[in-house]
Tab-separated table of C-alpha atoms in Angstrom:
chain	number	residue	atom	x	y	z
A	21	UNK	CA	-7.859	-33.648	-2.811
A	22	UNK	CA	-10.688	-33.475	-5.248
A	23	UNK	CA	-10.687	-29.582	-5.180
A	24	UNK	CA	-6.623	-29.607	-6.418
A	25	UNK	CA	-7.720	-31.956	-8.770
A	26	UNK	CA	-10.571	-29.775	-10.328
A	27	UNK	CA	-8.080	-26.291	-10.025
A	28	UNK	CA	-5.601	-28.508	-11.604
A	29	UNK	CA	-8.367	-29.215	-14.439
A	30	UNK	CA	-8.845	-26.096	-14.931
A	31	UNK	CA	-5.713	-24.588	-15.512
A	32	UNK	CA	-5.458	-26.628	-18.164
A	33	UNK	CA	-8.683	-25.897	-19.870
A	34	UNK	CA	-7.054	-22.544	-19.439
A	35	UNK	CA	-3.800	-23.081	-21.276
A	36	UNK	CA	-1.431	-23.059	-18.049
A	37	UNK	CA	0.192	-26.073	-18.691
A	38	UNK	CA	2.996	-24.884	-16.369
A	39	UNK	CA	0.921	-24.473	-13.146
A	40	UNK	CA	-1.501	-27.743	-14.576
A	41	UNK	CA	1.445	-29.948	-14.713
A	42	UNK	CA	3.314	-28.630	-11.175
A	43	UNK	CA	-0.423	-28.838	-9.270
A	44	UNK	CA	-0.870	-33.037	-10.522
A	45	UNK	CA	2.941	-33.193	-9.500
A	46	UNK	CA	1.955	-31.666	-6.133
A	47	UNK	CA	-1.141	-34.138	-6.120
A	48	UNK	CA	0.830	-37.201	-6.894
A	49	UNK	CA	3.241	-36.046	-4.662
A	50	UNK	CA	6.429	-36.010	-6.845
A	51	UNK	CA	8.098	-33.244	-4.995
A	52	UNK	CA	11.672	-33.562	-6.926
A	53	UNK	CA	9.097	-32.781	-10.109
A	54	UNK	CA	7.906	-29.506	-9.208
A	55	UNK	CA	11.089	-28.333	-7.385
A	56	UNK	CA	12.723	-28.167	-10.833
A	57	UNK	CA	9.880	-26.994	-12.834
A	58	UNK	CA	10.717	-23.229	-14.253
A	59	UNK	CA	8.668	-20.869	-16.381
A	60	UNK	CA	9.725	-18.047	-18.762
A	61	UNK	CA	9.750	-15.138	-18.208
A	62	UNK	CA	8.578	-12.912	-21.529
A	63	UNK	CA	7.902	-9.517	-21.524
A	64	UNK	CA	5.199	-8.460	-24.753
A	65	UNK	CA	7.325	-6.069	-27.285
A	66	UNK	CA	10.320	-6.559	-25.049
A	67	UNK	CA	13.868	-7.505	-25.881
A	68	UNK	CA	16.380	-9.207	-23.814
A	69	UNK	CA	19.782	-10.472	-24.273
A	70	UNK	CA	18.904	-13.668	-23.097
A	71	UNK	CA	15.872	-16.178	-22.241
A	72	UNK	CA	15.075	-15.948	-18.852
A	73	UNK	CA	13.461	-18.791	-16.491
A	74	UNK	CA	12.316	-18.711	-12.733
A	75	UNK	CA	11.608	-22.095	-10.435
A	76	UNK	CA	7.702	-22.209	-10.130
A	77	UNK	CA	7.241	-21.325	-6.151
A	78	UNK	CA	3.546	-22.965	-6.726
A	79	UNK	CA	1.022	-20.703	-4.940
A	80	UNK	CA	3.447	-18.057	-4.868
A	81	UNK	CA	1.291	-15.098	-6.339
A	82	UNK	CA	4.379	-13.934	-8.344
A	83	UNK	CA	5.462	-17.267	-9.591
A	84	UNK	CA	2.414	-18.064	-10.412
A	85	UNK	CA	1.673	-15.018	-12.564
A	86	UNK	CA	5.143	-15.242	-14.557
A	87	UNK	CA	3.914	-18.446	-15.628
A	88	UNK	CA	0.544	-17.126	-16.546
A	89	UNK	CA	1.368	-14.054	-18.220
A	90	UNK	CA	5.062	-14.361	-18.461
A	91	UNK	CA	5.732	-11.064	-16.653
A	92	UNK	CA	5.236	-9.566	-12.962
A	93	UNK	CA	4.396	-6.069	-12.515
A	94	UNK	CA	3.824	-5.224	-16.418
A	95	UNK	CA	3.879	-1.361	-15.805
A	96	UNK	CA	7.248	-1.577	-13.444
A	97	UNK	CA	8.733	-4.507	-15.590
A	98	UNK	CA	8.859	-2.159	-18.657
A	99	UNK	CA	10.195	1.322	-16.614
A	100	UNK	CA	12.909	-0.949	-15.351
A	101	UNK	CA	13.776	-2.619	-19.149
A	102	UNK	CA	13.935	1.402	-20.483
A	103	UNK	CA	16.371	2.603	-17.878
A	104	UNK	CA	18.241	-0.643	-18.104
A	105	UNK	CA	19.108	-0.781	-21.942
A	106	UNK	CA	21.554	1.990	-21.076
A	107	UNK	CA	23.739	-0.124	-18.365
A	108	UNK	CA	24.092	0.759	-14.953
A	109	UNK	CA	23.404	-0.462	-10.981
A	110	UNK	CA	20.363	-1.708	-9.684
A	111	UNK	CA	20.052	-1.948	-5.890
A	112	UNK	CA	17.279	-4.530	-5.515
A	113	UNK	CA	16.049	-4.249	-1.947
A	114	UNK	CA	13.699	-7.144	-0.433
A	115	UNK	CA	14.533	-9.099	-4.275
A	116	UNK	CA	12.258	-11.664	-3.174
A	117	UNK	CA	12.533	-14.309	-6.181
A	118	UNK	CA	15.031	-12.436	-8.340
A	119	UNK	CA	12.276	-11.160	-11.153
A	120	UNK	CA	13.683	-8.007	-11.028
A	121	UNK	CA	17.467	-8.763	-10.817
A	122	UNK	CA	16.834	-10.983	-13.813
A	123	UNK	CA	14.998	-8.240	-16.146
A	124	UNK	CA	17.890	-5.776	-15.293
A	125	UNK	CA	20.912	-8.135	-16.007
A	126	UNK	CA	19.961	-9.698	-19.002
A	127	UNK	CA	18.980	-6.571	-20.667
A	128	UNK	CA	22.913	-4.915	-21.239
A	129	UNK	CA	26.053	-7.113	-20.240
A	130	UNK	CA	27.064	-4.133	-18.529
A	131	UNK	CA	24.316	-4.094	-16.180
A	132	UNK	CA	25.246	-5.014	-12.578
A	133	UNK	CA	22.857	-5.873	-9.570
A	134	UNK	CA	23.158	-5.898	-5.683
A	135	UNK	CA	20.195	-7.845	-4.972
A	136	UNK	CA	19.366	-7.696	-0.978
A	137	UNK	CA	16.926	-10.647	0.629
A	138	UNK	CA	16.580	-10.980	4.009
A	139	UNK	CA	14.438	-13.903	4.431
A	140	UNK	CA	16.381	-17.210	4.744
A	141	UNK	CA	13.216	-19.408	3.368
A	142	UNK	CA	13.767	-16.978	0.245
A	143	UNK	CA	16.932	-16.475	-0.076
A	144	UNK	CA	18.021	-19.700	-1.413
A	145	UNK	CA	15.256	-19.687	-4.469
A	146	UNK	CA	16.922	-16.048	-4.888
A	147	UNK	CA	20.017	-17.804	-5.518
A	148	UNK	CA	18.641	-20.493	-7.329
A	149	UNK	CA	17.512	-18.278	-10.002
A	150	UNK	CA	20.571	-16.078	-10.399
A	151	UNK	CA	22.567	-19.527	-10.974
A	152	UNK	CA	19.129	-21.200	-13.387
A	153	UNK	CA	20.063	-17.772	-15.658
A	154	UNK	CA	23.945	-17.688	-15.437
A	155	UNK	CA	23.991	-14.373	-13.747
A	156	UNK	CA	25.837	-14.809	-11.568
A	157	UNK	CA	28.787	-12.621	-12.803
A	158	UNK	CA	26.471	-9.711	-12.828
A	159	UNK	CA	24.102	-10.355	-9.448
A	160	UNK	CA	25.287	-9.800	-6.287
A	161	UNK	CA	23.259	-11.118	-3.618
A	162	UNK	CA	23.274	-10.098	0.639
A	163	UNK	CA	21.355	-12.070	2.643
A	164	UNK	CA	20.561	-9.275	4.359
A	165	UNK	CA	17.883	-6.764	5.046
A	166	UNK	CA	18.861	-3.139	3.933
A	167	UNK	CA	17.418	-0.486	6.954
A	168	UNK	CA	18.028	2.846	8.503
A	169	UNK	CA	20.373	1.359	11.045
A	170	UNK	CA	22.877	-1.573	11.523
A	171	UNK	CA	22.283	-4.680	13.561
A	172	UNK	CA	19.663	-7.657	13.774
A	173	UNK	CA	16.017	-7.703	14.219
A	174	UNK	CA	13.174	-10.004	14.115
A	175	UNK	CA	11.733	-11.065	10.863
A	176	UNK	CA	8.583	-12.347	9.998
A	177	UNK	CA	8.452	-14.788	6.764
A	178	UNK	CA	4.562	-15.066	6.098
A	179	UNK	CA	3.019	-17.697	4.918
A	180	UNK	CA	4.805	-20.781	3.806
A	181	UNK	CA	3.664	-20.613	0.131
A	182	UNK	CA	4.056	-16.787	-0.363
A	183	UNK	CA	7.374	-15.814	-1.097
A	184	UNK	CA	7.210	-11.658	-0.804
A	185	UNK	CA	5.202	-11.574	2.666
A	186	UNK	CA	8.438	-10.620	4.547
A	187	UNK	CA	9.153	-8.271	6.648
A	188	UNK	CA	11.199	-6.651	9.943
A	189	UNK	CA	9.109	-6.766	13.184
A	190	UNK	CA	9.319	-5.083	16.537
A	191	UNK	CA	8.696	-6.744	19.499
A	192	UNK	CA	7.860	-10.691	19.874
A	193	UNK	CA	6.187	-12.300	16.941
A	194	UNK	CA	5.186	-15.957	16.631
A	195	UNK	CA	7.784	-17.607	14.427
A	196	UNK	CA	10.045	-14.681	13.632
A	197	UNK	CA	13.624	-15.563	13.079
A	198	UNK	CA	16.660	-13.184	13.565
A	199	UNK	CA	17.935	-11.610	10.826
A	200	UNK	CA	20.919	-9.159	10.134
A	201	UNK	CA	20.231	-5.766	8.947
A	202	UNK	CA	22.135	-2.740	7.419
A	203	UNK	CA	22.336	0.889	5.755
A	204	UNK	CA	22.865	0.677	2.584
A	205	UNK	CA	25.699	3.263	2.771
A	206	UNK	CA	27.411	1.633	5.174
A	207	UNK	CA	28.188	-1.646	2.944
A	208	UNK	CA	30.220	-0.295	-0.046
C-alpha cells in the first residue's frame, strides 16, 4: 500500500492530477470514483469539432497516456485527423477503448465508424465512450472479432488491467472465452 501511495505522490509532483487523483481513489477504495473519472483527449495543433473524453482504465497503458499527454499514438493520431477532415468510413478493427473511433468522428459530421471489439471485458468501456462523446449516431460498434473466416474461436483477454492485450487463440488456453468472429465482407 505504501508503494501506491508514493506512485500516487508522484504523479502529482508530476502534474497528472488525473492519474494522482484516480490512484488515492483506488487506495481509499472508492471504486464508483474512479469508474467515472475521464480525461481529454487533445491532440497539439489539432482541431476537432468537439471535446473529446475517455473513462480512465487506470493501468491501462493507453488510458493512462491520454491522460498524460492527451493523445495515443501521436504519429498515427495525426495521419488519421488528415484523412478524416475530408469525411468518409473508418473500419476500426480490435477498437479497443474507442481512441480511434473518437478522433475520426468528431473531426467531420460526416464521418462514420464501424468500430469492431471482440473482447467482452472491453467491449462495454468501448461503448461507454461512444455514449461519454455523443457519438453514437456516427459509431457503429460489433462485438465481434473481424477474421479471414466466419464462426467462433477462443479468445484470450490478457491481463485484467490492460485493455488492448486481446487476441484469437488456437487450441486450449487458460481463461479464454468464446467469441464470434467474421470477414469483414461478409457483414455489409
Amino acid at each position: 500500500m505504501f508503494d501506491c501511495f508514493l506512485t500516487a505522490i508522484e504523479l502529482a509532483r508530476k502534474g497528472h492530477w488525473h492519474l494522482f487523483a484516480a490512484r488515492a481513489f483506488r487506495l481509499l477504495g472508492l471504486h464508483a470514483a474512479l469508474r467515472s473519472m475521464t480525461c481529454r483527449i487533445k491532440i497539439p495543433g489539432e482541431f476537432l469539432k468537439q471535446d473529446l473524453r475517455i473513462y480512465l482504465e487506470l493501468g491501462d497503458w493507453i488510458s493512462d497516456d491520454i491522460c498524460r499527454y492527451g493523445q495515443w499514438e501521436p504519429v498515427l493520431s495525426r495521419a488519421i485527423l488528415a484523412r478524416a477532415h475530408k469525411s468518409g468510413i473508418l473500419v476500426d478493427a480490435g477498437a479497443n477503448l474507442g481512441y480511434f473511433s473518437l478522433l475520426w468522428a468528431a473531426s467531420h459530421a460526416a464521418n462514420r465508424v464501424y468500430a469492431f471489439e471482440a473482447s467482452p471485458r472491453v467491449f462495454p468501456k468501448l461503448a461507454r465512450n461512444i455514449q461519454l462523446n455523443r457519438l453514437s449516431g456516427q459509431i457503429l460498434s460489433f462485438q465481434i472479432a473481424l477474421s479471414d473466416r466466419n464462426g467462433i474461436s477462443a479468445f484470450e483477454c490478457g491481463p485484467h488491467e490492460q485493455t488492448g492485450w486481446g487476441r484469437l487463440v488456437v487450441g486450449s488456453v487458460a481463461d479464454a472465452v468464446t467469441v464470434k468472429m467474421a470477414r469483414l465482407d461478409t457483414l455489409f
